[in-house]
Amino acid sequence: MQRVVINAIGMEKRTALMENEKLIECAVHRPTKSPSTGNIYKGKVQKVLPGMQAVFVDIGTSKNGFLHKDDLPAYQQLSGEEQKKVSISNLIKEGESILVQVVKEETGDKGAKLTALISFTGHLLVYFPFTPHIGISKKIKESHRAKLQAWGDSVINSNEGLIIRTGCEEFPEAEMNQELESLRRQLNEVQKNFDAKKAPALIVQPYFFYPLLERWLNPHVEEILVDDYNTYHHVKEYAASFQNPFKVKLYNEKEPLFRKLGIETDIEKTLSPLIWLKNGSSLYFNVTEALTVIDVNTGKFTGKKDRSKTIVETNKIAANEIMKQLRLRNIAGMIVIDFITMQSNEDKEQVHKIMREALRKDSATMILHGFTQMGLFEMTRKKERPSILETLATKFDRHMMDGYILRPETFYYEMDRLMKEYTYEDNDALWIDVPRHFSDWLKKNPEKLKHLEKQHEISVIVSIGSSNREMVVRQSGKIDEIRSRMLKDSH
């Protein structure tokens, strides 16, 4: 049984996928001007780079987006021979307006990765107005593919393309035709906005939950639980558009939704580099900008069998957990796993098989390169958005959280949720102990705290606590009572 849980009650929005009451994937959405995956912009070409066969595009955000030649409709419409010879300078010019879509969000110093081969996603189809190609989901049986291919050939124009999704396996032709027309209408609206607006301009911004629900919703999802009234209605409307509508429930209890379901605790665990496995062995995640290295240790596990069997057993348990953690933590890029050394190729194949089987459960694109001559396992996982660690924490020069410390913004959005809890009670003020670096951030950004106080109609008195990892409410109540207690505690 799966359940989608949406915490939308504060400024920070969080979406989680649970399976058998355990968190298996999570995304954090913060108020930002940075481009999100799926956003469509009217951009302006700032610089053409013939050496890289790419351009930088101003989309109105702090960093210019990056657009490669392969992602231009004009390039895709050329023959194979023409594509080999053409330079990007012949396809696009500086100062030109262009319709682009974000395929990969900003990370670090890098701007968003863009494509001009925009797409519109439905439940049954993905529509590409400028990409002449028909793809059929690999999950659809071979016996059904010819009929779906013929349908695709009959309904699209020469420059259009489609991906026919798994829901089309039984060939619901009327629904497929209806959805295609709906996606074409979305394109027409985008083109009208493109013509009406001056570059750079945002044309389309999907609801924060939309890309995730497109990936996550499947017959195993029994319900979608939402804690915000307005978001609940948007989700309900979206869920009702499916052939078999999903059940959407509004959560309105006092205890915060993520805390009640244990998701807060699970998210906090993802920030730790160390994971203990059930058999006493452990994993250690060393995350850097260039790559992630995962070390497998036998730890407390010695086993009751011979040493080689103990090692294989440990590595198999580790392989399964690593694949779960990559999805949960949203770790991407180059990944190297240092399993406990195995001499036998048969033993290595057992571990590799577990990795291949787990691969099917993750919607992210992954390539398993296998074991190297040095016995290290190499793989890659496509990056579509920042990891949970990148979002919630930042590298720090002291050894806090193994080189990471929670961002001030992480505490700020937590404070927003915390204050929301106390609005149910008759309180004038809160006294909160916070980490020193967050206190310093609030002093530099006084308007931030004023915004929360105005929004929740409650005053906050901040003092520096002993923890770098958490905020503690020392007292709630009347402001005079709090000040009196603070005075007593100071003596």
GROMACS .gro file of C-alpha atoms in nm:
model
  491
    1MET     CA    1   0.000   0.000   0.000
    2GLN     CA    2   0.131   0.341  -0.098
    3ARG     CA    3   0.024   0.686   0.016
    4VAL     CA    4   0.117   1.034  -0.105
    5VAL     CA    5   0.143   1.292   0.175
    6ILE     CA    6   0.147   1.666   0.099
    7ASN     CA    7   0.247   1.918   0.368
    8ALA     CA    8   0.145   2.254   0.217
    9ILE     CA    9   0.035   2.445   0.525
   10GLY     CA   10   0.346   2.668   0.553
   11MET     CA   11   0.569   2.862   0.315
   12GLU     CA   12   0.780   2.553   0.254
   13LYS     CA   13   0.588   2.278   0.071
   14ARG     CA   14   0.686   1.913   0.116
   15THR     CA   15   0.566   1.609  -0.074
   16ALA     CA   16   0.632   1.252   0.040
   17LEU     CA   17   0.567   0.904  -0.096
   18MET     CA   18   0.516   0.630   0.162
   19GLU     CA   19   0.500   0.255   0.118
   20ASN     CA   20   0.378   0.034   0.401
   21GLU     CA   21   0.401   0.338   0.632
   22LYS     CA   22   0.770   0.396   0.547
   23LEU     CA   23   0.908   0.700   0.363
   24ILE     CA   24   1.056   0.604   0.026
   25GLU     CA   25   1.083   0.940  -0.152
   26CYS     CA   26   1.051   1.305  -0.053
   27ALA     CA   27   1.078   1.648  -0.218
   28VAL     CA   28   1.108   1.992  -0.059
   29HIS     CA   29   0.973   2.299  -0.239
   30ARG     CA   30   1.078   2.642  -0.111
   31PRO     CA   31   0.955   2.988  -0.213
   32THR     CA   32   1.216   3.090  -0.468
   33LYS     CA   33   1.265   3.273  -0.793
   34SER     CA   34   1.490   2.992  -0.913
   35PRO     CA   35   1.344   2.793  -1.203
   36SER     CA   36   1.174   2.462  -1.125
   37THR     CA   37   1.166   2.155  -1.347
   38GLY     CA   38   0.879   2.184  -1.596
   39ASN     CA   39   0.861   2.565  -1.592
   40ILE     CA   40   0.826   2.719  -1.939
   41TYR     CA   41   0.981   3.060  -2.017
   42LYS     CA   42   1.010   3.311  -2.296
   43GLY     CA   43   1.387   3.350  -2.287
   44LYS     CA   44   1.635   3.578  -2.460
   45VAL     CA   45   1.960   3.439  -2.602
   46GLN     CA   46   2.248   3.615  -2.424
   47LYS     CA   47   2.552   3.443  -2.569
   48VAL     CA   48   2.619   3.188  -2.844
   49LEU     CA   49   2.912   2.953  -2.769
   50PRO     CA   50   3.020   2.777  -3.092
   51GLY     CA   51   3.300   2.593  -2.907
   52MET     CA   52   3.046   2.428  -2.676
   53GLN     CA   53   2.768   2.417  -2.939
   54ALA     CA   54   2.540   2.579  -2.681
   55VAL     CA   55   2.386   2.911  -2.579
   56PHE     CA   56   2.318   3.091  -2.253
   57VAL     CA   57   1.958   3.207  -2.221
   58ASP     CA   58   1.824   3.480  -1.991
   59ILE     CA   59   1.499   3.354  -1.840
   60GLY     CA   60   1.465   3.627  -1.580
   61THR     CA   61   1.635   3.442  -1.293
   62SER     CA   62   1.969   3.515  -1.123
   63LYS     CA   63   2.160   3.270  -1.344
   64ASN     CA   64   2.130   3.228  -1.720
   65GLY     CA   65   2.006   2.889  -1.836
   66PHE     CA   66   2.214   2.654  -2.054
   67LEU     CA   67   2.074   2.527  -2.385
   68HIS     CA   68   2.262   2.278  -2.606
   69LYS     CA   69   2.234   2.255  -2.983
   70ASP     CA   70   2.073   1.908  -2.960
   71ASP     CA   71   1.778   2.065  -2.775
   72LEU     CA   72   1.681   2.304  -3.056
   73PRO     CA   73   1.384   2.220  -3.286
   74ALA     CA   74   1.575   2.363  -3.584
   75TYR     CA   75   1.853   2.109  -3.523
   76GLN     CA   76   1.615   1.814  -3.483
   77GLN     CA   77   1.447   1.893  -3.815
   78LEU     CA   78   1.775   1.851  -4.010
   79SER     CA   79   1.886   1.527  -4.174
   80GLY     CA   80   2.162   1.319  -4.016
   81GLU     CA   81   2.425   1.452  -4.258
   82GLU     CA   82   2.315   1.812  -4.206
   83GLN     CA   83   2.332   1.770  -3.827
   84LYS     CA   84   2.698   1.663  -3.851
   85LYS     CA   85   2.795   1.979  -4.043
   86VAL     CA   86   2.579   2.255  -3.890
   87SER     CA   87   2.708   2.496  -3.624
   88ILE     CA   88   2.483   2.638  -3.356
   89SER     CA   89   2.565   2.987  -3.491
   90ASN     CA   90   2.357   2.901  -3.799
   91LEU     CA   91   2.058   2.794  -3.589
   92ILE     CA   92   2.017   3.069  -3.330
   93LYS     CA   93   2.137   3.429  -3.280
   94GLU     CA   94   2.214   3.651  -2.981
   95GLY     CA   95   1.916   3.865  -2.878
   96GLU     CA   96   1.666   3.617  -3.022
   97SER     CA   97   1.356   3.524  -2.818
   98ILE     CA   98   1.306   3.154  -2.764
   99LEU     CA   99   1.053   2.927  -2.589
  100VAL     CA  100   1.234   2.703  -2.340
  101GLN     CA  101   1.151   2.456  -2.063
  102VAL     CA  102   1.354   2.365  -1.753
  103VAL     CA  103   1.473   2.003  -1.753
  104LYS     CA  104   1.723   2.033  -1.467
  105GLU     CA  105   1.716   2.287  -1.184
  106GLU     CA  106   1.999   2.519  -1.080
  107THR     CA  107   2.266   2.359  -0.863
  108GLY     CA  108   2.561   2.540  -0.706
  109ASP     CA  109   2.708   2.783  -0.958
  110LYS     CA  110   2.537   2.619  -1.254
  111GLY     CA  111   2.224   2.767  -1.409
  112ALA     CA  112   1.923   2.560  -1.510
  113LYS     CA  113   1.955   2.319  -1.800
  114LEU     CA  114   1.699   2.409  -2.068
  115THR     CA  115   1.542   2.255  -2.374
  116ALA     CA  116   1.352   2.418  -2.659
  117LEU     CA  117   1.197   2.076  -2.730
  118ILE     CA  118   0.919   2.146  -2.483
  119SER     CA  119   0.677   1.878  -2.367
  120PHE     CA  120   0.332   1.858  -2.211
  121THR     CA  121   0.261   1.564  -1.982
  122GLY     CA  122  -0.074   1.392  -1.943
  123HIS     CA  123  -0.177   1.074  -1.765
  124LEU     CA  124  -0.167   0.866  -2.084
  125LEU     CA  125   0.062   1.063  -2.315
  126VAL     CA  126   0.358   1.298  -2.321
  127TYR     CA  127   0.319   1.541  -2.612
  128PHE     CA  128   0.621   1.693  -2.790
  129PRO     CA  129   0.511   1.965  -3.036
  130PHE     CA  130   0.860   2.001  -3.191
  131THR     CA  131   1.013   1.652  -3.166
  132PRO     CA  132   0.920   1.409  -3.446
  133HIS     CA  133   0.941   1.078  -3.259
  134ILE     CA  134   0.702   0.822  -3.113
  135GLY     CA  135   0.810   0.630  -2.805
  136ILE     CA  136   0.617   0.354  -2.628
  137SER     CA  137   0.663   0.269  -2.260
  138LYS     CA  138   0.892  -0.031  -2.211
  139LYS     CA  139   0.640  -0.169  -1.962
  140ILE     CA  140   0.380  -0.221  -2.239
  141LYS     CA  141   0.368  -0.579  -2.371
  142GLU     CA  142   0.507  -0.647  -2.718
  143SER     CA  143   0.169  -0.775  -2.843
  144HIS     CA  144   0.012  -0.430  -2.784
  145ARG     CA  145   0.287  -0.214  -2.930
  146ALA     CA  146   0.207  -0.235  -3.304
  147LYS     CA  147  -0.150  -0.109  -3.253
  148LEU     CA  148  -0.031   0.181  -3.036
  149GLN     CA  149   0.242   0.272  -3.286
  150ALA     CA  150  -0.013   0.277  -3.568
  151TRP     CA  151  -0.241   0.502  -3.364
  152GLY     CA  152   0.047   0.739  -3.292
  153ASP     CA  153   0.145   0.758  -3.660
  154SER     CA  154  -0.214   0.841  -3.753
  155VAL     CA  155  -0.275   1.128  -3.508
  156ILE     CA  156   0.040   1.339  -3.513
  157ASN     CA  157   0.182   1.583  -3.767
  158SER     CA  158   0.531   1.558  -3.918
  159ASN     CA  159   0.701   1.775  -3.653
  160GLU     CA  160   0.513   1.637  -3.352
  161GLY     CA  161   0.603   1.350  -3.122
  162LEU     CA  162   0.454   1.140  -2.844
  163ILE     CA  163   0.548   0.909  -2.563
  164ILE     CA  164   0.270   0.658  -2.514
  165ARG     CA  165   0.260   0.581  -2.142
  166THR     CA  166   0.185   0.257  -1.957
  167GLY     CA  167  -0.182   0.350  -1.901
  168CYS     CA  168  -0.242   0.308  -2.276
  169GLU     CA  169  -0.170  -0.066  -2.276
  170GLU     CA  170  -0.538  -0.162  -2.314
  171PHE     CA  171  -0.572   0.105  -2.588
  172PRO     CA  172  -0.836   0.342  -2.445
  173GLU     CA  173  -0.853   0.520  -2.782
  174ALA     CA  174  -1.126   0.774  -2.699
  175GLU     CA  175  -0.941   0.888  -2.383
  176MET     CA  176  -0.610   0.904  -2.571
  177ASN     CA  177  -0.761   1.123  -2.847
  178GLN     CA  178  -0.924   1.346  -2.587
  179GLU     CA  179  -0.600   1.388  -2.391
  180LEU     CA  180  -0.398   1.466  -2.706
  181GLU     CA  181  -0.639   1.748  -2.794
  182SER     CA  182  -0.615   1.880  -2.438
  183LEU     CA  183  -0.233   1.884  -2.457
  184ARG     CA  184  -0.249   2.065  -2.793
  185ARG     CA  185  -0.474   2.328  -2.636
  186GLN     CA  186  -0.211   2.379  -2.365
  187LEU     CA  187   0.044   2.443  -2.642
  188ASN     CA  188  -0.185   2.702  -2.803
  189GLU     CA  189  -0.218   2.885  -2.470
  190VAL     CA  190   0.160   2.886  -2.427
  191GLN     CA  191   0.211   3.025  -2.778
  192LYS     CA  192  -0.044   3.303  -2.713
  193ASN     CA  193   0.139   3.401  -2.392
  194PHE     CA  194   0.474   3.384  -2.573
  195ASP     CA  195   0.350   3.632  -2.834
  196ALA     CA  196   0.198   3.864  -2.572
  197LYS     CA  197   0.492   3.883  -2.326
  198LYS     CA  198   0.831   4.049  -2.346
  199ALA     CA  199   1.140   3.833  -2.283
  200PRO     CA  200   1.244   3.723  -2.030
  201ALA     CA  201   0.911   3.604  -1.889
  202LEU     CA  202   0.765   3.304  -1.705
  203ILE     CA  203   0.494   3.143  -1.920
  204VAL     CA  204   0.399   2.826  -1.728
  205GLN     CA  205   0.468   2.722  -1.368
  206PRO     CA  206   0.305   2.391  -1.269
  207TYR     CA  207   0.176   2.346  -0.912
  208PHE     CA  208   0.460   2.223  -0.690
  209PHE     CA  209   0.300   1.879  -0.652
  210TYR     CA  210   0.228   1.824  -1.022
  211PRO     CA  211   0.560   1.675  -1.150
  212LEU     CA  212   0.580   1.441  -0.852
  213LEU     CA  213   0.222   1.314  -0.875
  214GLU     CA  214   0.277   1.250  -1.247
  215ARG     CA  215   0.563   1.017  -1.150
  216TRP     CA  216   0.426   0.868  -0.830
  217LEU     CA  217   0.058   0.798  -0.890
  218ASN     CA  218   0.000   0.434  -0.977
  219PRO     CA  219  -0.260   0.165  -0.892
  220HIS     CA  220  -0.080   0.093  -0.561
  221VAL     CA  221  -0.151   0.445  -0.426
  222GLU     CA  222  -0.457   0.420  -0.201
  223GLU     CA  223  -0.487   0.784  -0.098
  224ILE     CA  224  -0.341   1.134  -0.117
  225LEU     CA  225  -0.337   1.313   0.218
  226VAL     CA  226  -0.316   1.696   0.217
  227ASP     CA  227  -0.303   1.936   0.514
  228ASP     CA  228  -0.390   2.263   0.337
  229TYR     CA  229  -0.745   2.348   0.222
  230ASN     CA  230  -0.658   2.531  -0.103
  231THR     CA  231  -0.398   2.273  -0.206
  232TYR     CA  232  -0.646   1.996  -0.122
  233HIS     CA  233  -0.892   2.135  -0.379
  234HIS     CA  234  -0.622   2.165  -0.649
  235VAL     CA  235  -0.505   1.808  -0.582
  236LYS     CA  236  -0.862   1.678  -0.578
  237GLU     CA  237  -0.931   1.840  -0.915
  238TYR     CA  238  -0.611   1.690  -1.055
  239ALA     CA  239  -0.677   1.342  -0.911
  240ALA     CA  240  -1.031   1.345  -1.054
  241SER     CA  241  -0.891   1.379  -1.409
  242PHE     CA  242  -0.765   1.019  -1.403
  243GLN     CA  243  -0.967   0.739  -1.557
  244ASN     CA  244  -0.982   0.583  -1.210
  245PRO     CA  245  -0.975   0.887  -0.977
  246PHE     CA  246  -0.752   0.872  -0.670
  247LYS     CA  247  -0.894   0.929  -0.322
  248VAL     CA  248  -0.788   1.264  -0.173
  249LYS     CA  249  -0.832   1.340   0.199
  250LEU     CA  250  -0.795   1.666   0.391
  251TYR     CA  251  -0.594   1.637   0.713
  252ASN     CA  252  -0.704   1.891   0.974
  253GLU     CA  253  -0.580   1.758   1.309
  254LYS     CA  254  -0.373   1.975   1.544
  255GLU     CA  255  -0.058   1.759   1.533
  256PRO     CA  256   0.147   1.844   1.221
  257LEU     CA  257   0.097   1.587   0.945
  258PHE     CA  258   0.463   1.498   0.884
  259ARG     CA  259   0.527   1.457   1.256
  260LYS     CA  260   0.221   1.236   1.307
  261LEU     CA  261   0.330   0.997   1.029
  262GLY     CA  262   0.695   0.992   1.140
  263ILE     CA  263   0.815   1.163   0.821
  264GLU     CA  264   0.997   1.442   1.012
  265THR     CA  265   1.213   1.180   1.184
  266ASP     CA  266   1.281   0.997   0.857
  267ILE     CA  267   1.389   1.321   0.686
  268GLU     CA  268   1.626   1.400   0.973
  269LYS     CA  269   1.782   1.053   0.938
  270THR     CA  270   1.865   1.122   0.572
  271LEU     CA  271   2.106   1.395   0.684
  272SER     CA  272   2.325   1.146   0.870
  273PRO     CA  273   2.607   0.990   0.667
  274LEU     CA  274   2.594   0.670   0.875
  275ILE     CA  275   2.324   0.404   0.840
  276TRP     CA  276   2.312   0.089   1.053
  277LEU     CA  277   2.162  -0.215   0.883
  278LYS     CA  278   1.950  -0.479   1.054
  279ASN     CA  279   2.231  -0.735   1.069
  280GLY     CA  280   2.473  -0.498   1.246
  281SER     CA  281   2.664  -0.392   0.933
  282SER     CA  282   2.668  -0.029   0.821
  283LEU     CA  283   2.684   0.213   0.530
  284TYR     CA  284   2.871   0.543   0.523
  285PHE     CA  285   2.779   0.810   0.264
  286ASN     CA  286   3.053   1.056   0.171
  287VAL     CA  287   2.886   1.319  -0.048
  288THR     CA  288   3.102   1.564  -0.246
  289GLU     CA  289   3.031   1.795  -0.540
  290ALA     CA  290   3.205   1.563  -0.785
  291LEU     CA  291   3.071   1.226  -0.671
  292THR     CA  292   2.924   1.023  -0.385
  293VAL     CA  293   3.128   0.742  -0.228
  294ILE     CA  294   2.945   0.479  -0.022
  295ASP     CA  295   3.144   0.253   0.207
  296VAL     CA  296   3.007  -0.083   0.324
  297ASN     CA  297   3.134  -0.220   0.659
  298THR     CA  298   3.060  -0.550   0.831
  299GLY     CA  299   3.053  -0.364   1.164
  300LYS     CA  300   2.899  -0.582   1.435
  301PHE     CA  301   2.796  -0.854   1.188
  302THR     CA  302   3.024  -1.158   1.193
  303GLY     CA  303   2.777  -1.420   1.075
  304LYS     CA  304   2.739  -1.785   1.163
  305LYS     CA  305   2.869  -1.919   0.830
  306ASP     CA  306   3.209  -1.903   0.662
  307ARG     CA  307   3.364  -1.565   0.590
  308SER     CA  308   3.287  -1.552   0.213
  309LYS     CA  309   2.917  -1.620   0.273
  310THR     CA  310   2.908  -1.359   0.549
  311ILE     CA  311   3.057  -1.101   0.310
  312VAL     CA  312   2.812  -1.180   0.028
  313GLU     CA  313   2.517  -1.172   0.266
  314THR     CA  314   2.626  -0.834   0.401
  315ASN     CA  315   2.683  -0.692   0.052
  316LYS     CA  316   2.340  -0.808  -0.067
  317ILE     CA  317   2.168  -0.641   0.231
  318ALA     CA  318   2.379  -0.329   0.169
  319ALA     CA  319   2.297  -0.321  -0.205
  320ASN     CA  320   1.925  -0.327  -0.137
  321GLU     CA  321   1.950  -0.049   0.125
  322ILE     CA  322   2.179   0.165  -0.092
  323MET     CA  323   1.924   0.169  -0.375
  324LYS     CA  324   1.652   0.272  -0.128
  325GLN     CA  325   1.870   0.547   0.018
  326LEU     CA  326   1.969   0.691  -0.321
  327ARG     CA  327   1.601   0.740  -0.399
  328LEU     CA  328   1.509   0.867  -0.052
  329ARG     CA  329   1.802   1.111  -0.029
  330ASN     CA  330   1.775   1.194  -0.400
  331ILE     CA  331   2.149   1.146  -0.449
  332ALA     CA  332   2.252   1.184  -0.812
  333GLY     CA  333   2.557   1.210  -1.036
  334MET     CA  334   2.851   0.969  -1.020
  335ILE     CA  335   2.826   0.712  -0.741
  336VAL     CA  336   3.101   0.473  -0.632
  337ILE     CA  337   3.026   0.191  -0.385
  338ASP     CA  338   3.304   0.021  -0.193
  339PHE     CA  339   3.146  -0.316  -0.111
  340ILE     CA  340   3.334  -0.557   0.112
  341THR     CA  341   3.580  -0.733  -0.120
  342MET     CA  342   3.444  -1.042  -0.297
  343GLN     CA  343   3.673  -1.276  -0.489
  344SER     CA  344   3.411  -1.472  -0.682
  345ASN     CA  345   3.243  -1.330  -0.995
  346GLU     CA  346   2.933  -1.530  -0.900
  347ASP     CA  347   2.915  -1.344  -0.568
  348LYS     CA  348   2.953  -1.010  -0.748
  349GLU     CA  349   2.674  -1.106  -0.988
  350GLN     CA  350   2.438  -1.177  -0.695
  351VAL     CA  351   2.494  -0.821  -0.568
  352HIS     CA  352   2.465  -0.675  -0.920
  353LYS     CA  353   2.134  -0.859  -0.969
  354ILE     CA  354   1.985  -0.701  -0.654
  355MET     CA  355   2.087  -0.357  -0.783
  356ARG     CA  356   1.923  -0.426  -1.122
  357GLU     CA  357   1.598  -0.542  -0.959
  358ALA     CA  358   1.584  -0.237  -0.728
  359LEU     CA  359   1.645  -0.010  -1.028
  360ARG     CA  360   1.290  -0.071  -1.154
  361LYS     CA  361   1.133   0.087  -0.847
  362ASP     CA  362   1.305   0.424  -0.900
  363SER     CA  363   1.168   0.660  -1.167
  364ALA     CA  364   1.504   0.840  -1.198
  365THR     CA  365   1.729   0.737  -1.486
  366MET     CA  366   2.015   0.518  -1.360
  367ILE     CA  367   2.301   0.335  -1.529
  368LEU     CA  368   2.477   0.051  -1.347
  369HIS     CA  369   2.833   0.021  -1.480
  370GLY     CA  370   2.917  -0.270  -1.249
  371PHE     CA  371   3.237  -0.371  -1.073
  372THR     CA  372   3.574  -0.231  -1.180
  373GLN     CA  373   3.903  -0.422  -1.173
  374MET     CA  374   3.967  -0.267  -0.832
  375GLY     CA  375   3.641  -0.416  -0.702
  376LEU     CA  376   3.452  -0.084  -0.678
  377PHE     CA  377   3.093  -0.067  -0.806
  378GLU     CA  378   3.025   0.231  -1.034
  379MET     CA  379   2.688   0.377  -1.129
  380THR     CA  380   2.519   0.704  -1.221
  381ARG     CA  381   2.181   0.850  -1.130
  382LYS     CA  382   2.033   1.140  -1.326
  383LYS     CA  383   1.995   1.466  -1.134
  384GLU     CA  384   1.661   1.643  -1.173
  385ARG     CA  385   1.649   1.846  -0.852
  386PRO     CA  386   1.882   1.910  -0.553
  387SER     CA  387   1.921   1.631  -0.296
  388ILE     CA  388   1.761   1.661   0.048
  389LEU     CA  389   2.108   1.726   0.195
  390GLU     CA  390   2.174   2.011  -0.053
  391THR     CA  391   1.834   2.164   0.019
  392LEU     CA  392   1.839   2.146   0.398
  393ALA     CA  393   2.210   2.180   0.480
  394THR     CA  394   2.527   2.352   0.364
  395LYS     CA  395   2.898   2.271   0.384
  396PHE     CA  396   3.061   2.424   0.690
  397ASP     CA  397   3.425   2.443   0.796
  398ARG     CA  398   3.366   2.287   1.136
  399HIS     CA  399   3.295   1.920   1.191
  400MET     CA  400   2.924   1.955   1.251
  401MET     CA  401   2.711   1.683   1.097
  402ASP     CA  402   3.028   1.555   0.925
  403GLY     CA  403   3.104   1.885   0.758
  404TYR     CA  404   2.743   2.000   0.708
  405ILE     CA  405   2.526   2.237   0.907
  406LEU     CA  406   2.155   2.303   0.862
  407ARG     CA  407   2.086   2.614   0.655
  408PRO     CA  408   1.931   2.916   0.831
  409GLU     CA  409   1.644   2.888   0.581
  410THR     CA  410   1.576   2.534   0.705
  411PHE     CA  411   1.525   2.668   1.059
  412TYR     CA  412   1.321   2.960   0.925
  413TYR     CA  413   1.065   2.736   0.756
  414GLU     CA  414   1.062   2.511   1.062
  415MET     CA  415   0.990   2.821   1.273
  416ASP     CA  416   0.699   2.901   1.040
  417ARG     CA  417   0.550   2.555   1.105
  418LEU     CA  418   0.623   2.580   1.479
  419MET     CA  419   0.444   2.915   1.512
  420LYS     CA  420   0.148   2.774   1.320
  421GLU     CA  421   0.107   2.508   1.593
  422TYR     CA  422   0.083   2.773   1.866
  423THR     CA  423  -0.181   2.979   1.685
  424TYR     CA  424  -0.434   2.716   1.803
  425GLU     CA  425  -0.367   2.826   2.162
  426ASP     CA  426  -0.421   3.159   2.341
  427ASN     CA  427  -0.061   3.278   2.319
  428ASP     CA  428   0.078   3.629   2.277
  429ALA     CA  429   0.438   3.521   2.243
  430LEU     CA  430   0.691   3.239   2.213
  431TRP     CA  431   1.038   3.214   2.363
  432ILE     CA  432   1.252   2.997   2.136
  433ASP     CA  433   1.611   2.877   2.175
  434VAL     CA  434   1.776   2.864   1.832
  435PRO     CA  435   2.125   2.775   1.699
  436ARG     CA  436   2.373   3.063   1.701
  437HIS     CA  437   2.413   3.081   1.320
  438PHE     CA  438   2.035   3.105   1.279
  439SER     CA  439   2.017   3.381   1.541
  440ASP     CA  440   2.286   3.571   1.348
  441TRP     CA  441   2.090   3.525   1.024
  442LEU     CA  442   1.773   3.664   1.183
  443LYS     CA  443   1.967   3.971   1.304
  444LYS     CA  444   2.087   4.032   0.948
  445ASN     CA  445   1.738   3.975   0.809
  446PRO     CA  446   1.500   4.130   1.067
  447GLU     CA  447   1.217   4.155   0.814
  448LYS     CA  448   1.201   3.774   0.805
  449LEU     CA  449   1.096   3.739   1.169
  450LYS     CA  450   0.860   4.038   1.140
  451HIS     CA  451   0.690   3.864   0.849
  452LEU     CA  452   0.627   3.550   1.057
  453GLU     CA  453   0.504   3.747   1.357
  454LYS     CA  454   0.260   3.940   1.142
  455GLN     CA  455   0.140   3.629   0.960
  456HIS     CA  456   0.078   3.424   1.276
  457GLU     CA  457  -0.013   3.719   1.503
  458ILE     CA  458   0.229   3.607   1.770
  459SER     CA  459   0.554   3.767   1.900
  460VAL     CA  460   0.880   3.570   1.911
  461ILE     CA  461   1.167   3.620   2.154
  462VAL     CA  462   1.482   3.448   2.032
  463SER     CA  463   1.772   3.332   2.248
  464ILE     CA  464   2.078   3.127   2.158
  465GLY     CA  465   2.047   2.761   2.252
  466SER     CA  466   2.307   2.490   2.305
  467SER     CA  467   2.216   2.282   1.998
  468ASN     CA  468   2.330   2.334   1.638
  469ARG     CA  469   2.060   2.103   1.509
  470GLU     CA  470   1.730   2.204   1.668
  471MET     CA  471   1.508   2.482   1.801
  472VAL     CA  472   1.340   2.448   2.140
  473VAL     CA  473   1.032   2.636   2.260
  474ARG     CA  474   1.125   2.742   2.613
  475GLN     CA  475   0.790   2.900   2.695
  476SER     CA  476   0.463   3.011   2.536
  477GLY     CA  477   0.209   3.251   2.682
  478LYS     CA  478   0.183   3.620   2.767
  479ILE     CA  479   0.484   3.830   2.667
  480ASP     CA  480   0.517   3.988   3.014
  481GLU     CA  481   0.535   3.644   3.178
  482ILE     CA  482   0.805   3.534   2.933
  483ARG     CA  483   1.014   3.846   2.991
  484SER     CA  484   0.981   3.797   3.368
  485ARG     CA  485   1.105   3.438   3.343
  486MET     CA  486   1.394   3.541   3.118
  487LEU     CA  487   1.496   3.798   3.376
  488LYS     CA  488   1.489   3.537   3.657
  489ASP     CA  489   1.688   3.286   3.449
  490SER     CA  490   1.955   3.546   3.376
  491HIS     CA  491   2.033   3.593   3.748
   0.00000   0.00000   0.00000
